[in-house]
PDB file of C-alpha atoms and ligand atoms in Angstrom:
ATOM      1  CA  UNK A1183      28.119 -15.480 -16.333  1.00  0.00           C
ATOM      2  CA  UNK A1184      26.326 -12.671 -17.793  1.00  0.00           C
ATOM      3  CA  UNK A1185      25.210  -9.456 -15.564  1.00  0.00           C
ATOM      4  CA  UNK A1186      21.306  -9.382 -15.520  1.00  0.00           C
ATOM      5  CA  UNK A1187      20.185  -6.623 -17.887  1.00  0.00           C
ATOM      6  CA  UNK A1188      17.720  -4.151 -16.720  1.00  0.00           C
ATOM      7  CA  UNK A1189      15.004  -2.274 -18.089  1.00  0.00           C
ATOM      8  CA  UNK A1190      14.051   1.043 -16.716  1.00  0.00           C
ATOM      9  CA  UNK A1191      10.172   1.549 -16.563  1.00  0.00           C
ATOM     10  CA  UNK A1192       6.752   3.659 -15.626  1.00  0.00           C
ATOM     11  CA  UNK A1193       4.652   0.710 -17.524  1.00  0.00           C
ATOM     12  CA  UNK A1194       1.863  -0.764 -15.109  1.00  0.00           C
ATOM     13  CA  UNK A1195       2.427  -3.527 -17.801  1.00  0.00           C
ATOM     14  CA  UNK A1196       5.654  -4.484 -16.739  1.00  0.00           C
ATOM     15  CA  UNK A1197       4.813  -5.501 -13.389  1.00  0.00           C
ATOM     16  CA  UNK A1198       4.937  -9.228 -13.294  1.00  0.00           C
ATOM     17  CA  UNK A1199       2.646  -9.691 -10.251  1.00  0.00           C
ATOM     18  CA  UNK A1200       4.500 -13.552  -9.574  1.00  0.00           C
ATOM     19  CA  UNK A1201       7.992 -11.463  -9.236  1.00  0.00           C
ATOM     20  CA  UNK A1202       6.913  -8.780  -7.374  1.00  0.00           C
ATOM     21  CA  UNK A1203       5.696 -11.524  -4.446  1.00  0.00           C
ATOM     22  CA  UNK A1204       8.077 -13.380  -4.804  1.00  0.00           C
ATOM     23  CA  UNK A1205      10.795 -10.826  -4.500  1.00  0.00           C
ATOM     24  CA  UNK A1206       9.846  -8.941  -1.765  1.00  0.00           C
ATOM     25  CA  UNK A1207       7.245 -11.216   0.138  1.00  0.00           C
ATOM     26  CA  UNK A1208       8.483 -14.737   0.374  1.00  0.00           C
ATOM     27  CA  UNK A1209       9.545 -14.298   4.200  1.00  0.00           C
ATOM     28  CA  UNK A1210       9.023 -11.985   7.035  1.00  0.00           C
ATOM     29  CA  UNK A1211      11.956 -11.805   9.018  1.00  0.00           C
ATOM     30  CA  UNK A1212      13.732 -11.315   5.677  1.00  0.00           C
ATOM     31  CA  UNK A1213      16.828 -11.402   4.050  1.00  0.00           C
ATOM     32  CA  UNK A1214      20.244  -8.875   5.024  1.00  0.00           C
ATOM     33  CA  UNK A1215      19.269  -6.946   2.046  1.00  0.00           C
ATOM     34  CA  UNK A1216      15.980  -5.992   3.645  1.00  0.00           C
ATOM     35  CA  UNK A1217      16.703  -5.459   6.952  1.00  0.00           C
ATOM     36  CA  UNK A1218      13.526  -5.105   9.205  1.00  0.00           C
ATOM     37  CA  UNK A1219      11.718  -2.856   6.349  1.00  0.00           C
ATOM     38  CA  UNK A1220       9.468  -5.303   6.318  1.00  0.00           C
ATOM     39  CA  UNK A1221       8.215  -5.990  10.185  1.00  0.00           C
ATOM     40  CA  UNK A1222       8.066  -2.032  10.333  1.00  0.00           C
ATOM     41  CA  UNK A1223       5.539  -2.252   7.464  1.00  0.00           C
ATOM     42  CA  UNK A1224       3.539  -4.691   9.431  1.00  0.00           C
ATOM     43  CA  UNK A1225       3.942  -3.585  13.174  1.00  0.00           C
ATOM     44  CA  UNK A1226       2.879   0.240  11.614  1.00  0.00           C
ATOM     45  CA  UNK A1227      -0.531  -1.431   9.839  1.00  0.00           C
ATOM     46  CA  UNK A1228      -1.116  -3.850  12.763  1.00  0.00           C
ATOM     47  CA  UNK A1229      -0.559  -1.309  15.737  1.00  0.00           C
ATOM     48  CA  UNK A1230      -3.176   1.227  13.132  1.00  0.00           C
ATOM     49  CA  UNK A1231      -5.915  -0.869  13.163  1.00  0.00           C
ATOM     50  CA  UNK A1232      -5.849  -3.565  15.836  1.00  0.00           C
ATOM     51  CA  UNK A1233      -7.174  -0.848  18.657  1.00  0.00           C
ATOM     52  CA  UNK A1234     -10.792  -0.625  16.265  1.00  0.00           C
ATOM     53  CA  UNK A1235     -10.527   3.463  16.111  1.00  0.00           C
ATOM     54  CA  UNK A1236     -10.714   3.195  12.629  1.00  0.00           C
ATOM     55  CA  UNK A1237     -13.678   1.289  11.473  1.00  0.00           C
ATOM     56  CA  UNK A1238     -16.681   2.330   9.482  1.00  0.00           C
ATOM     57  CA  UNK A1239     -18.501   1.020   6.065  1.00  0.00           C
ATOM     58  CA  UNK A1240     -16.571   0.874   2.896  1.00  0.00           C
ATOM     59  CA  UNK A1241     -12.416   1.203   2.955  1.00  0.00           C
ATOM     60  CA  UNK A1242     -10.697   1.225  -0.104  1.00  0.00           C
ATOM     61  CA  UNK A1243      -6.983  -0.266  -0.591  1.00  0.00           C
ATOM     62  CA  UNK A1244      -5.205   2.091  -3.534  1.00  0.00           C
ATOM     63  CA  UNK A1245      -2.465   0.404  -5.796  1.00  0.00           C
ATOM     64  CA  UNK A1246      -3.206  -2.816  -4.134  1.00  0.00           C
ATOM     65  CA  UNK A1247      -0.927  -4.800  -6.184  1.00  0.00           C
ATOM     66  CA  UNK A1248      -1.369  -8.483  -6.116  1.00  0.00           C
ATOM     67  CA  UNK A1249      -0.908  -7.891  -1.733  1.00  0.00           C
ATOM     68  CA  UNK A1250      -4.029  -7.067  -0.127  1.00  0.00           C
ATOM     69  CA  UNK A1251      -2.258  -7.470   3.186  1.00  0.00           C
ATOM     70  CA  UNK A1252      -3.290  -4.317   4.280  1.00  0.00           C
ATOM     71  CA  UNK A1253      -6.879  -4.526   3.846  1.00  0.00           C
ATOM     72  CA  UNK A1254      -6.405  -7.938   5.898  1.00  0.00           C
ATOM     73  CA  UNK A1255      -4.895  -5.680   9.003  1.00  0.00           C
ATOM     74  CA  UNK A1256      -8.209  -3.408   8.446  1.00  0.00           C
ATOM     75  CA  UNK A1257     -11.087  -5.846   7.779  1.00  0.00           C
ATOM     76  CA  UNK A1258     -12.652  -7.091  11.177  1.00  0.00           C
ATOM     77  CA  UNK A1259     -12.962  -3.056  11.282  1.00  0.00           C
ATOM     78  CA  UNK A1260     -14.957  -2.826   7.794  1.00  0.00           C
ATOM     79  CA  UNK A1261     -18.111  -4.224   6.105  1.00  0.00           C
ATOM     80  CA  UNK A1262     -17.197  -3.959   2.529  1.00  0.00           C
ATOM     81  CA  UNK A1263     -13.427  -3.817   1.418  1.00  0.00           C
ATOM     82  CA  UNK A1264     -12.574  -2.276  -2.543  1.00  0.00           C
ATOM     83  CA  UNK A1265      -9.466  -3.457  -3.678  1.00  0.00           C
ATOM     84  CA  UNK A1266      -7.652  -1.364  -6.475  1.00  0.00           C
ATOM     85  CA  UNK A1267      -5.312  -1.218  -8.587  1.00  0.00           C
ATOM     86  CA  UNK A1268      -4.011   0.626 -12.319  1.00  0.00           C
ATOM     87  CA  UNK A1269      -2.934  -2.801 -13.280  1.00  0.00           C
ATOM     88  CA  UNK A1270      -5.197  -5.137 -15.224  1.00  0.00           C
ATOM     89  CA  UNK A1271      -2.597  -8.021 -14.282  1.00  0.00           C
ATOM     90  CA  UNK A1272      -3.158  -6.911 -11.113  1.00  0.00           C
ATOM     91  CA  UNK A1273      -6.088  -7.134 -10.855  1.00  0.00           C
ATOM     92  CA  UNK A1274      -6.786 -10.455 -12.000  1.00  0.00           C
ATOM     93  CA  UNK A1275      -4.444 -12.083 -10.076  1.00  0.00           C
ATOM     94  CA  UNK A1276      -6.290 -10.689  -6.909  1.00  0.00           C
ATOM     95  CA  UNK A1277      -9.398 -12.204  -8.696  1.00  0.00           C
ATOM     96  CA  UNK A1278      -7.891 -15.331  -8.298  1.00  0.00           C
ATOM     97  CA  UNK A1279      -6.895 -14.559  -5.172  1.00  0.00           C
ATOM     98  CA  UNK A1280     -10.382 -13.855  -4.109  1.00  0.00           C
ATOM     99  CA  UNK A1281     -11.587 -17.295  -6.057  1.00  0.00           C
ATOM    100  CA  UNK A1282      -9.532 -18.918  -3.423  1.00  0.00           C
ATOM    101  CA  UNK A1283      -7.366 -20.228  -6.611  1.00  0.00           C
ATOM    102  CA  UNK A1284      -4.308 -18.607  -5.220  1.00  0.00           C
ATOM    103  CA  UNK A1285      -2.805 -18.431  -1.430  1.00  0.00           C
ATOM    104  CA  UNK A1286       0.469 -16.440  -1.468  1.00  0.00           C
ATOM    105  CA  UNK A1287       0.442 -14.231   1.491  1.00  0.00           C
ATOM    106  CA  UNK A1288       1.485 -17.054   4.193  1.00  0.00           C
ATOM    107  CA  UNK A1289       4.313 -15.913   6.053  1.00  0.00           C
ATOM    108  CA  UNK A1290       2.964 -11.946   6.213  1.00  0.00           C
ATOM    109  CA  UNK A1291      -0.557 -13.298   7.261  1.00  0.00           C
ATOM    110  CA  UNK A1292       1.084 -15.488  10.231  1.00  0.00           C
ATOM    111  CA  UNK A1293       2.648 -12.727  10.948  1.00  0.00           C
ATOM    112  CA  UNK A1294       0.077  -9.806  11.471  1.00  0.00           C
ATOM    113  CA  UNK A1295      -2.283 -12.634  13.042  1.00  0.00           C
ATOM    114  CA  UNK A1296       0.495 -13.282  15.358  1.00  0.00           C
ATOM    115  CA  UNK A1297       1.000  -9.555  15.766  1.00  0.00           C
ATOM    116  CA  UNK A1298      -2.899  -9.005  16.844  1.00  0.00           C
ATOM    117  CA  UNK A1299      -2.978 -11.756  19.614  1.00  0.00           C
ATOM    118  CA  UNK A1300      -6.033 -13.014  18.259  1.00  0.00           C
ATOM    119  CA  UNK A1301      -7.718 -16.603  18.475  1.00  0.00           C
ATOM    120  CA  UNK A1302      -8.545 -16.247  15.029  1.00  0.00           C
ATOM    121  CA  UNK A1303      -6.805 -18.689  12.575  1.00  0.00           C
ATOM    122  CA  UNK A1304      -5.212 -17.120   9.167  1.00  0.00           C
ATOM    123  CA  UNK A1305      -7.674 -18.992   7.582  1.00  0.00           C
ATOM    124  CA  UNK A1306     -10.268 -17.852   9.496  1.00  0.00           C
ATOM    125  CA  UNK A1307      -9.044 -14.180   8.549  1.00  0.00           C
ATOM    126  CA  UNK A1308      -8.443 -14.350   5.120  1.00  0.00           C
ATOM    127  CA  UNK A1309     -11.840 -16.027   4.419  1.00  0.00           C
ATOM    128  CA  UNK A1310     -13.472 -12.506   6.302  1.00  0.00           C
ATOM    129  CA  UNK A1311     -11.393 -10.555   3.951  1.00  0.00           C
ATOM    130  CA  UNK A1312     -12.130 -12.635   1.069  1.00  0.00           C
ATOM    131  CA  UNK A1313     -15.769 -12.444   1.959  1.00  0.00           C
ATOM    132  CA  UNK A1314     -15.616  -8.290   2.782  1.00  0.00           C
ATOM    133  CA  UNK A1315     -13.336  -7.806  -0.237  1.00  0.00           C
ATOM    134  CA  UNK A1316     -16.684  -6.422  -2.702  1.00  0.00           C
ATOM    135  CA  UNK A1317     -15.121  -5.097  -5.279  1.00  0.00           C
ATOM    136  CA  UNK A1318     -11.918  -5.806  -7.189  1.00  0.00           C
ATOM    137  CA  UNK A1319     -11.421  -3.042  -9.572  1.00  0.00           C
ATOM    138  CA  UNK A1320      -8.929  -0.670 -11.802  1.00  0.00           C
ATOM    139  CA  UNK A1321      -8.076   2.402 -10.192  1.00  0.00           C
ATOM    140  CA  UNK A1322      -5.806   5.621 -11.210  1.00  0.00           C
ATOM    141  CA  UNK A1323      -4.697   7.553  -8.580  1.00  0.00           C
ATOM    142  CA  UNK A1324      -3.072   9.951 -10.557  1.00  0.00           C
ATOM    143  CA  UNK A1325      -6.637  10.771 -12.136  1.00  0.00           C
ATOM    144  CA  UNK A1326      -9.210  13.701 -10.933  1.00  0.00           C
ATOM    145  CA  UNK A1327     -11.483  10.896 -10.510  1.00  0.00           C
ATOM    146  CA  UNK A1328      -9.304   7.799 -10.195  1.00  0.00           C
ATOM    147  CA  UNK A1329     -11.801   4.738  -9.323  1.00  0.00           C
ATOM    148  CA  UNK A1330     -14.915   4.965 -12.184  1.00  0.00           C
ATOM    149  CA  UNK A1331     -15.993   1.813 -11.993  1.00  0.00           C
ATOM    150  CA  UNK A1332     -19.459   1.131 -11.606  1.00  0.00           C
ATOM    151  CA  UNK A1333     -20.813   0.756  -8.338  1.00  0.00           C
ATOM    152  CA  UNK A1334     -17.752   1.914  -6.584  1.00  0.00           C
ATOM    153  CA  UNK A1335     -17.911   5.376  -8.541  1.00  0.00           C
ATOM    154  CA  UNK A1336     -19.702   7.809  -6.183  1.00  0.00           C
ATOM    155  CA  UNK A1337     -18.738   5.633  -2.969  1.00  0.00           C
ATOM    156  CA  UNK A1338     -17.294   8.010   0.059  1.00  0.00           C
ATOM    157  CA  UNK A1339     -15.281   5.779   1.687  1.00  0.00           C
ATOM    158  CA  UNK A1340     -14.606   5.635   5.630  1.00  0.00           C
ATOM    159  CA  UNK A1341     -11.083   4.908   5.953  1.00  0.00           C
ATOM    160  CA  UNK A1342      -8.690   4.461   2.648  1.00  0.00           C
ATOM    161  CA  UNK A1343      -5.314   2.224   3.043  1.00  0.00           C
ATOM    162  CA  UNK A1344      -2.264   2.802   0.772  1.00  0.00           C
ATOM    163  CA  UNK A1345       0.965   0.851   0.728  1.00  0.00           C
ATOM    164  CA  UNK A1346       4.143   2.104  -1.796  1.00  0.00           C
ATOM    165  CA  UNK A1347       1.668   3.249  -4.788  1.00  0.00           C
ATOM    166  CA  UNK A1348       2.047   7.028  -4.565  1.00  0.00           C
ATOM    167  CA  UNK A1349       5.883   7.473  -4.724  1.00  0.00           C
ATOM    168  CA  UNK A1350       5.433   5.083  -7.944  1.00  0.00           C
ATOM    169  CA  UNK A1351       2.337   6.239  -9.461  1.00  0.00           C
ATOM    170  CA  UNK A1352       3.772   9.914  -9.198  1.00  0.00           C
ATOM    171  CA  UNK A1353       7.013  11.544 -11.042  1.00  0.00           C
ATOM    172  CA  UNK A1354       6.698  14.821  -9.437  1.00  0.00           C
ATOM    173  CA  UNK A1355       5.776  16.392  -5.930  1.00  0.00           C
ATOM    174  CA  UNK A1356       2.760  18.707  -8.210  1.00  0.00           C
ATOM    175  CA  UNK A1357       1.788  15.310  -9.185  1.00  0.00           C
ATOM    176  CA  UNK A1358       1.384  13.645  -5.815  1.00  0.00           C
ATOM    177  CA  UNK A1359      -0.145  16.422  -3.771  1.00  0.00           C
ATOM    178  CA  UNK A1360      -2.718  16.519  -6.882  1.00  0.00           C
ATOM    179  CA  UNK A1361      -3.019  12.415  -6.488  1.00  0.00           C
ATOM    180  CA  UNK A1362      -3.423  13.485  -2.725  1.00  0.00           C
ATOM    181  CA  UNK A1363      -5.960  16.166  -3.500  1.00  0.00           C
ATOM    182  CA  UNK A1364      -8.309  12.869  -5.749  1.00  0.00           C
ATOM    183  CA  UNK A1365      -7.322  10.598  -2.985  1.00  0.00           C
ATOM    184  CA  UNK A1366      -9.199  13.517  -0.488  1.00  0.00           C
ATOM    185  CA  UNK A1367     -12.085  13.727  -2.366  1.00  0.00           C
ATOM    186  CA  UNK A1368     -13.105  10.030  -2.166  1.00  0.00           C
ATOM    187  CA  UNK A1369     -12.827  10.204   1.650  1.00  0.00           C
ATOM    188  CA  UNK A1370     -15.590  11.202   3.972  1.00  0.00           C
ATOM    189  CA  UNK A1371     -14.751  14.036   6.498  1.00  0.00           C
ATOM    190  CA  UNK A1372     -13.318  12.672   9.255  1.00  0.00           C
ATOM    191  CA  UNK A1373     -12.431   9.667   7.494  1.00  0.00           C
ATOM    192  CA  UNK A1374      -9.156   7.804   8.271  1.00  0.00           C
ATOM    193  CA  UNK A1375      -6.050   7.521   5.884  1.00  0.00           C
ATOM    194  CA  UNK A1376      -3.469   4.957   6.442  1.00  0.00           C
ATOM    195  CA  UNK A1377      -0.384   4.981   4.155  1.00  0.00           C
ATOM    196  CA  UNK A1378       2.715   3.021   3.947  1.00  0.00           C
ATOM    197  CA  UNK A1379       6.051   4.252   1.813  1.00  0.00           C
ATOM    198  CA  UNK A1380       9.184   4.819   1.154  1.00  0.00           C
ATOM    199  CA  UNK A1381      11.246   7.925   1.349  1.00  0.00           C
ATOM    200  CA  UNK A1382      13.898   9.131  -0.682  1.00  0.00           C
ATOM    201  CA  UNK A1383      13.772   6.132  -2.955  1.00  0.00           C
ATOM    202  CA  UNK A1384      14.810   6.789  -6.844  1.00  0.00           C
ATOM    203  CA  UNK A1385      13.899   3.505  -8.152  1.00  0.00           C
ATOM    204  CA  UNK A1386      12.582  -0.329  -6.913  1.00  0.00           C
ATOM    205  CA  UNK A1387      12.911  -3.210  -9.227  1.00  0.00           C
ATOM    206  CA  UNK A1388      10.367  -6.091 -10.471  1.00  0.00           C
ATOM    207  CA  UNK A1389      12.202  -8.702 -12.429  1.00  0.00           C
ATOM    208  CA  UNK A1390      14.339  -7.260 -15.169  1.00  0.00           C
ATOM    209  CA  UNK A1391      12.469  -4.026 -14.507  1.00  0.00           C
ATOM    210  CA  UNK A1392      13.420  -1.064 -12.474  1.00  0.00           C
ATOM    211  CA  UNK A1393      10.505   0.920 -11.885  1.00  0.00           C
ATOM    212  CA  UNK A1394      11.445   4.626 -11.094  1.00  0.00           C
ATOM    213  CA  UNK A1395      10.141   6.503  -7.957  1.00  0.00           C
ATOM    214  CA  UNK A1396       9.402  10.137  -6.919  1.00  0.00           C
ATOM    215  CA  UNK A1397      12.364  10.607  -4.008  1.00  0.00           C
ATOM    216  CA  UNK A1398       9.956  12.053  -1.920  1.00  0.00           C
ATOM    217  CA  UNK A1399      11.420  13.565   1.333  1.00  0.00           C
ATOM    218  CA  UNK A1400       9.570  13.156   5.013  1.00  0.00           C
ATOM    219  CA  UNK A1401       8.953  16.978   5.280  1.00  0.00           C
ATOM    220  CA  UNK A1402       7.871  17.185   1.882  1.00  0.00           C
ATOM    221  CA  UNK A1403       5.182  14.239   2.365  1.00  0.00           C
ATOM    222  CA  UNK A1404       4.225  16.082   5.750  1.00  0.00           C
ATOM    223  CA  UNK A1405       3.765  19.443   4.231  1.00  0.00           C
ATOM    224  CA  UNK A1406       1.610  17.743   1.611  1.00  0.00           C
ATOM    225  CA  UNK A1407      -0.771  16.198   3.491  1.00  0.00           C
ATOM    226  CA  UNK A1408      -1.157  18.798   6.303  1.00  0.00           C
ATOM    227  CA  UNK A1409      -1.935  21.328   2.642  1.00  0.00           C
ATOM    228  CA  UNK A1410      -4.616  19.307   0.884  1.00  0.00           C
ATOM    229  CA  UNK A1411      -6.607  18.896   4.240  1.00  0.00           C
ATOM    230  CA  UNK A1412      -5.281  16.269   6.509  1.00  0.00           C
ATOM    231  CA  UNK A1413      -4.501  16.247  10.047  1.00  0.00           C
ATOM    232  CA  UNK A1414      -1.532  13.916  10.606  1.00  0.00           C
ATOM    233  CA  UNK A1415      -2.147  11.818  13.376  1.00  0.00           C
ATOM    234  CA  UNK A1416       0.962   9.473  13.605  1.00  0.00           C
ATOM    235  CA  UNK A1417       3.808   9.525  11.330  1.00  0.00           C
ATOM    236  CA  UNK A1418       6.292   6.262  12.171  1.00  0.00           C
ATOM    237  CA  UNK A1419       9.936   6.401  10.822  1.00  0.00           C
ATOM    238  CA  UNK A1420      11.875   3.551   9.910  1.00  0.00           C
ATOM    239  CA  UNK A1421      15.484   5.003  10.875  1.00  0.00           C
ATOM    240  CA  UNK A1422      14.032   6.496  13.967  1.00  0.00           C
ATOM    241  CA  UNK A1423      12.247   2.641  15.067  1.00  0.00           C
ATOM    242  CA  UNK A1424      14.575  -0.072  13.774  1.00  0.00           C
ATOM    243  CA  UNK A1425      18.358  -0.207  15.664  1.00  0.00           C
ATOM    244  CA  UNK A1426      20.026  -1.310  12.819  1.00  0.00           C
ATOM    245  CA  UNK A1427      17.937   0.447   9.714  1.00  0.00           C
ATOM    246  CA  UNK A1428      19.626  -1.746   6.466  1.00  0.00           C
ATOM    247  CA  UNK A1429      19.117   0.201   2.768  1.00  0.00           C
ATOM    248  CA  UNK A1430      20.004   0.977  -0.456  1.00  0.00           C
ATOM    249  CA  UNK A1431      20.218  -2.633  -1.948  1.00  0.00           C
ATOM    250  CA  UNK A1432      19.586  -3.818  -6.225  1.00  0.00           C
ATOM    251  CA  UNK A1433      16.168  -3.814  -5.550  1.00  0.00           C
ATOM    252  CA  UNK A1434      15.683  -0.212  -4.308  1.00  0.00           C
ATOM    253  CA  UNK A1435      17.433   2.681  -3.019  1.00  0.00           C
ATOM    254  CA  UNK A1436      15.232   3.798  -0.277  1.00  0.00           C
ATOM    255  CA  UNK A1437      16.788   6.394   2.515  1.00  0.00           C
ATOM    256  CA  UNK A1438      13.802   5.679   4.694  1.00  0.00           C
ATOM    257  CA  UNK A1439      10.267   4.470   5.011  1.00  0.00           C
ATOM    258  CA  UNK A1440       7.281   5.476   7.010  1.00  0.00           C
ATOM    259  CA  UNK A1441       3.861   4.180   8.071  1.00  0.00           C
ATOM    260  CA  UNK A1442       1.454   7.530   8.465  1.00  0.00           C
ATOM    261  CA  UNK A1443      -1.882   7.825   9.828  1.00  0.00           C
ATOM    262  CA  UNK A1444      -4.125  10.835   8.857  1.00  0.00           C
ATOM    263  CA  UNK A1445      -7.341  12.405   8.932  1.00  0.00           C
ATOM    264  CA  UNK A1446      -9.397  14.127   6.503  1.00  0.00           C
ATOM    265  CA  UNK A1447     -10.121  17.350   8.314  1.00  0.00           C
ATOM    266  CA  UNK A1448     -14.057  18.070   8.550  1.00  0.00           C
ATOM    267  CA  UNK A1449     -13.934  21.125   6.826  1.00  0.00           C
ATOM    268  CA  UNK A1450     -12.134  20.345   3.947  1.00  0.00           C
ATOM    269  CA  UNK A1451     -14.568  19.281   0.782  1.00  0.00           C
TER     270      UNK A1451
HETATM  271  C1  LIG B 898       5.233  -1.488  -5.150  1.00  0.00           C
HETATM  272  S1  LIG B 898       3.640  -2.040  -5.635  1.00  0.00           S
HETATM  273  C2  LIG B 898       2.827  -2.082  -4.042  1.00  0.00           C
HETATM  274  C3  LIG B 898       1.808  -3.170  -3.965  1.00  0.00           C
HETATM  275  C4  LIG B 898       1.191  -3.357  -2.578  1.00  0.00           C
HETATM  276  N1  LIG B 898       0.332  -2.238  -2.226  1.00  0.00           N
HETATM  277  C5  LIG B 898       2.253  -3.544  -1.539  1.00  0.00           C
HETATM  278  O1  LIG B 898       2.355  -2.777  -0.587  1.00  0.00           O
HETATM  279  O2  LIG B 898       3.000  -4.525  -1.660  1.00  0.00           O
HETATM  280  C6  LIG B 898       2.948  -0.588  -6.373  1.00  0.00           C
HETATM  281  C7  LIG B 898       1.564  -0.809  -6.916  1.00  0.00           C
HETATM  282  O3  LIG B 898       1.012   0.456  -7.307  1.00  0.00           O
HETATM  283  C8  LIG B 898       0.301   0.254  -8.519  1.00  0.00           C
HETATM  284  N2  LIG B 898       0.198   1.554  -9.212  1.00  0.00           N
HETATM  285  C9  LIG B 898       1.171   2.204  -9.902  1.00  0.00           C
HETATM  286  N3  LIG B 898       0.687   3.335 -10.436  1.00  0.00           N
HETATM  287  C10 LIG B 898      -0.610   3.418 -10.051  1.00  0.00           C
HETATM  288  C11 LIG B 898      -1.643   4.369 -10.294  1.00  0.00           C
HETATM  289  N4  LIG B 898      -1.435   5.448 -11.062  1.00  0.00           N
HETATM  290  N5  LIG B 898      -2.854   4.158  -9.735  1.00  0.00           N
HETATM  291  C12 LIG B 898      -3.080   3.067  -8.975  1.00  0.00           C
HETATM  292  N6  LIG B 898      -2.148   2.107  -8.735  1.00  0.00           N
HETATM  293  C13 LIG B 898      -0.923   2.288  -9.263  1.00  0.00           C
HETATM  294  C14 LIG B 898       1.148  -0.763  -9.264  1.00  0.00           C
HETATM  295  O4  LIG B 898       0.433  -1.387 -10.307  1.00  0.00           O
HETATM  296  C15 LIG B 898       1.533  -1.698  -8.151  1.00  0.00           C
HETATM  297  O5  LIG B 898       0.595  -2.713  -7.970  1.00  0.00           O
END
């Protein structure tokens, strides 16, 4: 049998959207590989939102991939969701999504409506997001301006959600606090920032691809933040919440993860 050859990458081309879900989203509970990475993701983003303390207008989901999961944990909050990604493959397959052509997010969705204790179906909650979800469009976040699509440009969002984009979109730490800096400026003061990750993670793969990562350490992503005007107002650690933490597998090579929640300080611009 021959070994699997791969391909090391920064190309938002080589993303096979397909792979990507079917790799690391076809179950919750999850394979030995993943350990409980996964339920930490979704516990963090359910516990975030399901009190209602951050709500508002317009939210905007960065580097949404082909998984808006974590608009669905915010959207009974929000009136009109903008989904985004750098990806035009992305992007059309959450098109489709949208379009009700494609369902893919079953077990996660069971999940996090099992998580809120709601009498809401799935159904019943992915047709609100579908109906909330405005705007589908692309989006750099490593850009001074990095959504400039008309009529999202010149929208100050209310809250902005971000799961494992940064630490891929950005090679170095200058990079991501100035991503974090463009990521600032399209939040309202006071608004709410809720961001998913990895930490200390050189690469993840996709397929035959291995997509490289900025290692980024926790008191490096604290410092960060805290610099380009946030207030930090959870930060939940993987290794610190699961008993039996399980990394560094052939998809990725992650240390830890985290699920942060932030505020844009009033008196930053
Ligand atoms: C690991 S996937 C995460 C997808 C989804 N948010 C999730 O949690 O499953 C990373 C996503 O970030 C997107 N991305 C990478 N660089 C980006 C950039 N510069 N701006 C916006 N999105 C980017 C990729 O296209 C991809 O969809």
């Amino acid at each position: 049998m021959s070994a699997k050859k791969i391909l090391t990458t920064h190309k938002d081309t080589d993303f096979d959207p397909e792979t990507f879900v079917s790799t690391y989203y076809s179950s919750v509970d999850g394979s030995e590989d993943y350990g409980d990475l996964m339920t930490f993701f979704l516990n963090g983003l359910s516990e975030a939102f399901r009190s209602g303390a951050i709500s508002g207008v317009h939210l905007l989901d960065i580097g949404t991939g082909p998984m808006p999961h974590t608009a669905f944990c915010a959207a009974p909050w929000f009136e009109e969701i903008t989904l985004s990604d750098v990806s035009q493959k992305n992007i059309e397959f959450l098109q489709k999504w949208k379009d009700g052509k494609i369902n893919h997010m079953g077990p996660v969705l069971e999940y996090l409506v099992k998580l809120d204790k709601s009498s809401s179906s799935v159904e019943k909650r992915q047709d609100e997001l579908r109906q909330k979800t405005k705007h589908i469009v692309k989006c750099d976040v490593t850009k001074e301006n990095p959504v400039v699509s008309t009529p999202v440009d010149g929208i100050v969002f209310d809250a902005i959600t971000s799961s494992l984009c940064l630490e891929i979109a950005c090679l170095t730490l200058d990079d991501y606090a100035k991503s974090v800096g463009y990521m600032r400026n399209l939040l309202k003061p006071d608004g709410h920032l809720v961001l998913v990750g990895v930490l200390e993670d050189t690469f993840y793969t996709v397929g035959e691809y291995r997509f490289i990562n900025l290692p980024i350490k926790k008191d490096e992503l604290r410092e960060i933040w805290q610099k380009e005007g946030f207030e930090i107002l959870s930060l939940k650690d993987f290794n610190e919440t699961c008993s039996s933490p399980k990394y560094g597998n052939d998809n990725s090579d992650f240390k830890n993860a985290f699920v942060m929640v932030a505020k844009k300080m009033a008196n930053t611009i």
